[in-house]
mmCIF file of C-alpha atoms in Angstrom:
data_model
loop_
_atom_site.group_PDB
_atom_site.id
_atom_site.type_symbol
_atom_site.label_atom_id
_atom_site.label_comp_id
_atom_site.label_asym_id
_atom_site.label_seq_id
_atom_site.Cartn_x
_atom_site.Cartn_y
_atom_site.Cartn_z
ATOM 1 C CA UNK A 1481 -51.243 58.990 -75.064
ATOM 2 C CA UNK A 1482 -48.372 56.272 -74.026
ATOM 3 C CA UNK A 1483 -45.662 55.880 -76.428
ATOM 4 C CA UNK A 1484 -43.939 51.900 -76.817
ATOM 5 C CA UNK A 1485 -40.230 52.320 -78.643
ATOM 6 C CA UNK A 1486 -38.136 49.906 -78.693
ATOM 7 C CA UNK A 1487 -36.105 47.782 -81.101
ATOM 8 C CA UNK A 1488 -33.459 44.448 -81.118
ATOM 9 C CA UNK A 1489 -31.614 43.112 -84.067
ATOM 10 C CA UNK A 1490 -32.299 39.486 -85.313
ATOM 11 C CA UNK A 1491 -29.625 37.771 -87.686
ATOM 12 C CA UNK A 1492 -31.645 37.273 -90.903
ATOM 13 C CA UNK A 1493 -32.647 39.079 -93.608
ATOM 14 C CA UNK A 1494 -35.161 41.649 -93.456
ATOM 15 C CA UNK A 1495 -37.606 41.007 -96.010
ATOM 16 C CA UNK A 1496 -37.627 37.454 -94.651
ATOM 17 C CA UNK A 1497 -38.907 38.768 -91.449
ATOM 18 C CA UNK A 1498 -41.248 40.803 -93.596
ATOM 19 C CA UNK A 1499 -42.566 37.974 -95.317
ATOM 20 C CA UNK A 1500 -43.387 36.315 -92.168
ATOM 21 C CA UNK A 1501 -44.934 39.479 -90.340
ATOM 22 C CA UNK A 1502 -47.233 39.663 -93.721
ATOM 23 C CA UNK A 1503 -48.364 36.327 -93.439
ATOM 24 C CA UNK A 1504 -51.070 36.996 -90.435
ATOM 25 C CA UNK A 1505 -53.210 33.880 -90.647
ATOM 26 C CA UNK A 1506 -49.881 32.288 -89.634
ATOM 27 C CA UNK A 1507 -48.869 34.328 -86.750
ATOM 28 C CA UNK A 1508 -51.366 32.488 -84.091
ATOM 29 C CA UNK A 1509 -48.569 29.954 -84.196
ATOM 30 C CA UNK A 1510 -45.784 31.868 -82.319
ATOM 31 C CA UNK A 1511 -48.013 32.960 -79.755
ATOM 32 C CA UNK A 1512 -50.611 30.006 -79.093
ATOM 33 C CA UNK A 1513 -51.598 31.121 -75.853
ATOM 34 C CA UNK A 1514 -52.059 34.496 -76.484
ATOM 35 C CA UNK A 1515 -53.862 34.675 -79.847
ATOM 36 C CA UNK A 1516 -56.497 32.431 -80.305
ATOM 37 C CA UNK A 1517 -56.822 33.329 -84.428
ATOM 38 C CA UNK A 1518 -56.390 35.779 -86.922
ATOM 39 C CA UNK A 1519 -58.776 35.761 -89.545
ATOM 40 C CA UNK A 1520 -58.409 37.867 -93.022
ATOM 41 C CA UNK A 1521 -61.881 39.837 -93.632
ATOM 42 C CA UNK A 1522 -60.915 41.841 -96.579
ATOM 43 C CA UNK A 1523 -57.524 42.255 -98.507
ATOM 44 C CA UNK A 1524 -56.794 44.673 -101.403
ATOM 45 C CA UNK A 1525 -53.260 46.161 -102.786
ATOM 46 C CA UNK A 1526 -50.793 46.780 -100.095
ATOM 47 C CA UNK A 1527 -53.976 46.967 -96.998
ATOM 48 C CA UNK A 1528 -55.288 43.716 -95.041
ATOM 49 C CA UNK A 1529 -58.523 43.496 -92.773
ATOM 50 C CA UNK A 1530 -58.116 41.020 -90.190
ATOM 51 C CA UNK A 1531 -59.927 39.970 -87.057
ATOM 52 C CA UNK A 1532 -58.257 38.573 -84.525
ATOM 53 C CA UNK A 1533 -59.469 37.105 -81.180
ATOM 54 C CA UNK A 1534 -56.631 37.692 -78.052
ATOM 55 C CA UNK A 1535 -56.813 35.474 -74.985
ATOM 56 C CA UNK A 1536 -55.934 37.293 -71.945
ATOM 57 C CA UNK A 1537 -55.933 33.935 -69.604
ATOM 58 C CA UNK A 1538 -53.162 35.816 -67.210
ATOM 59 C CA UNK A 1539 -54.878 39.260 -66.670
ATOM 60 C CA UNK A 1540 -58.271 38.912 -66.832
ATOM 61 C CA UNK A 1541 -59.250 35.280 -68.444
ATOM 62 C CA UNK A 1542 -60.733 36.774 -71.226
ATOM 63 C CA UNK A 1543 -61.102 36.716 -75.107
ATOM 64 C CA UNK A 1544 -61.288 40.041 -76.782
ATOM 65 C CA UNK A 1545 -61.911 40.495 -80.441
ATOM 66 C CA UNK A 1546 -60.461 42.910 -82.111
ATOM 67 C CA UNK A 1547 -60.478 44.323 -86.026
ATOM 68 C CA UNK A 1548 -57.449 45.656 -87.386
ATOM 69 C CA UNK A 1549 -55.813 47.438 -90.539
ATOM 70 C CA UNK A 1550 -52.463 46.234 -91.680
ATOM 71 C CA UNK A 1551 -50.554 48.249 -94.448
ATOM 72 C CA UNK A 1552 -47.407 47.724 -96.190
ATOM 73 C CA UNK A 1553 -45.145 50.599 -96.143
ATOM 74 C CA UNK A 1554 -42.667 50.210 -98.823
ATOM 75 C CA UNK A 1555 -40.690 47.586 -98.456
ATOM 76 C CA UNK A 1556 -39.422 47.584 -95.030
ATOM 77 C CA UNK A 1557 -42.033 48.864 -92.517
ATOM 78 C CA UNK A 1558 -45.642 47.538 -91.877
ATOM 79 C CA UNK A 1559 -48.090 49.684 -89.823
ATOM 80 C CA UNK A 1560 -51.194 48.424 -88.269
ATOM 81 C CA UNK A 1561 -54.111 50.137 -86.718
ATOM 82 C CA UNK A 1562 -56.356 48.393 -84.511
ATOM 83 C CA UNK A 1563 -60.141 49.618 -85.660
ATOM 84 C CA UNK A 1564 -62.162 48.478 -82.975
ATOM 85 C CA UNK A 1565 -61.967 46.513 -79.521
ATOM 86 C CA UNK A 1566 -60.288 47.955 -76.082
ATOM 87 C CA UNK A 1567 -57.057 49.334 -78.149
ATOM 88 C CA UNK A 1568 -59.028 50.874 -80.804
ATOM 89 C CA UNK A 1569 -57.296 54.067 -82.382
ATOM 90 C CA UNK A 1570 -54.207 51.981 -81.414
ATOM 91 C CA UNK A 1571 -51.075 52.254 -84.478
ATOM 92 C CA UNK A 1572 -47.772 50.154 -84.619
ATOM 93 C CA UNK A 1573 -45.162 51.189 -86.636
ATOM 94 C CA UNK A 1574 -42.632 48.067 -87.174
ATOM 95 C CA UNK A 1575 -39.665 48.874 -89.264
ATOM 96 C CA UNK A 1576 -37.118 45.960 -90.649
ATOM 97 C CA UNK A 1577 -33.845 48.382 -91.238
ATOM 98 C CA UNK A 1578 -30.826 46.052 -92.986
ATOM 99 C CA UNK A 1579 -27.864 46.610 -90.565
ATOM 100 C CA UNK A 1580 -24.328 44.207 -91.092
ATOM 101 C CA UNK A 1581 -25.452 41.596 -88.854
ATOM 102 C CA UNK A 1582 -29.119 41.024 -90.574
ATOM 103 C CA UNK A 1583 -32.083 43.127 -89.225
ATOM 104 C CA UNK A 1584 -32.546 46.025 -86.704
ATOM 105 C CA UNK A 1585 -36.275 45.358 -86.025
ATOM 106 C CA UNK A 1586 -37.981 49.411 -84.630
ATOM 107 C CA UNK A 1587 -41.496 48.766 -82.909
ATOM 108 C CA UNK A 1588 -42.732 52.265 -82.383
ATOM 109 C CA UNK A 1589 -46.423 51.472 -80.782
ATOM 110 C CA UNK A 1590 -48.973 54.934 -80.148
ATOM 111 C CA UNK A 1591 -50.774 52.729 -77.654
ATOM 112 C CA UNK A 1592 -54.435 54.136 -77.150
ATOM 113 C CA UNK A 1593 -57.099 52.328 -74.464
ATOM 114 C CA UNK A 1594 -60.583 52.313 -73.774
ATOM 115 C CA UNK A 1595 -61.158 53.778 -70.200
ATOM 116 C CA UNK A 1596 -62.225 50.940 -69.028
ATOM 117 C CA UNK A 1597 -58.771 49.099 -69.852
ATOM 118 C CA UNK A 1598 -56.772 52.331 -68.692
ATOM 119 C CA UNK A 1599 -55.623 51.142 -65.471
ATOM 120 C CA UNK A 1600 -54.342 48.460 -66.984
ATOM 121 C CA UNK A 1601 -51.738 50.236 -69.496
ATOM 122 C CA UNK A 1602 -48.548 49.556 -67.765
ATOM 123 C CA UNK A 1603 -49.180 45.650 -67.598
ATOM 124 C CA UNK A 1604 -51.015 45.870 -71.390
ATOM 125 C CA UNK A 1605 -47.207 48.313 -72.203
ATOM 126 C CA UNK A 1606 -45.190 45.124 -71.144
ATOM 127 C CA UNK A 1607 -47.436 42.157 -72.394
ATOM 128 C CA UNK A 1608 -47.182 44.503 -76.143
ATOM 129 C CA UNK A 1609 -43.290 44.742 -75.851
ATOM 130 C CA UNK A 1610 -43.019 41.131 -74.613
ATOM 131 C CA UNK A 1611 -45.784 39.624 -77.197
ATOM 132 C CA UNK A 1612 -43.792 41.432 -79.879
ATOM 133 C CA UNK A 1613 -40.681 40.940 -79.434
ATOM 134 C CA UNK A 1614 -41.527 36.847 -78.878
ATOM 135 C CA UNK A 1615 -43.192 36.736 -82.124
ATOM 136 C CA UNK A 1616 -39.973 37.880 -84.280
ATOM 137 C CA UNK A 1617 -37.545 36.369 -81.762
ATOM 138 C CA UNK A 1618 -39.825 32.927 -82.812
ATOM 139 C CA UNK A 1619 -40.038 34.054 -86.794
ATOM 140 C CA UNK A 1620 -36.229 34.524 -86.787
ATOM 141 C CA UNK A 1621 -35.784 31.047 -85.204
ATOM 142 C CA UNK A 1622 -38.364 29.598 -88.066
ATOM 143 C CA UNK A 1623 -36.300 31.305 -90.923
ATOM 144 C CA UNK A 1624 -32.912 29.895 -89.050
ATOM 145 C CA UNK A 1625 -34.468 26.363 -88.982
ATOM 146 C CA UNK A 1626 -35.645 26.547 -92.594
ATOM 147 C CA UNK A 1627 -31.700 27.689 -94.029
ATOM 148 C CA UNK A 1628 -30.366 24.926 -91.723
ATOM 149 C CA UNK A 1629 -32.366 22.762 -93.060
ATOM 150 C CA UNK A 1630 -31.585 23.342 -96.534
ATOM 151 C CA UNK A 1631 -35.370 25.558 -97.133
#
């Protein structure tokens, strides 16, 4: 199945960018035109249940719900599996490695499709790696605002 690696460094700390990643009710405001919501269904330990609803208004003008498993790896890597919509079987691997300069942020994405969204995995390889990296581009900016700001 396709594999999605890539990674960028952001200036702030990693478990700030942790924090915000973890928060997921939250994250429908970095991406407003893309995700619609993210509700939490369940939540126990270090695992959260969410469903989310995706608005694909540029592809295919469509919403598509999804369920997914988030899990806290230790204290610098979050994995999520998405457990049922058009990417089900789908597993992100984010890792927040401390460098000098802040954060080296590591997406490695094991990107798995329905057949009926197949012929749409190179456009649905770039929306994940552009959605993605605008979401922490947008966290790091919220963190930057907040020490500026004396928060």
């Amino acid at each position: 199945m396709p594999k999605l690696e890539f990674s960028f460094n952001l200036p702030t700390e990693p478990n700030q960018l942790m924090k915000l990643s973890e928060d997921y009710e939250s994250i429908p405001q970095y991406l407003p035109d893309q995700l619609k919501s993210v509700k939490i269904i369940e939540q126990n330990g270090n695992e959260t249940k969410t469903e989310e609803i995706i608005v694909f208004s540029t592809l295919l003008k469509k919403e598509i719900i999804q369920h997914a498993l988030h899990r806290k790896n230790g204290n610098n890597q979050l994995t999520t599996e998405i457990i049922s919509g058009p990417a089900k079987g789908t597993t992100l691997n984010v890792t927040f490695e401390k460098i000098d300069s802040g954060t080296k942020v590591v997406f490695d994405v094991d990107l798995k499709l329905s057949i009926k969204a197949k012929f749409l995995q190179p456009l649905i390889k770039k929306y994940y790696k552009m959605v993605l990296t605008s979401v922490l581009y947008k966290m790091n900016n919220t963190i930057l605002q907040s020490q500026t700001n004396g928060g």
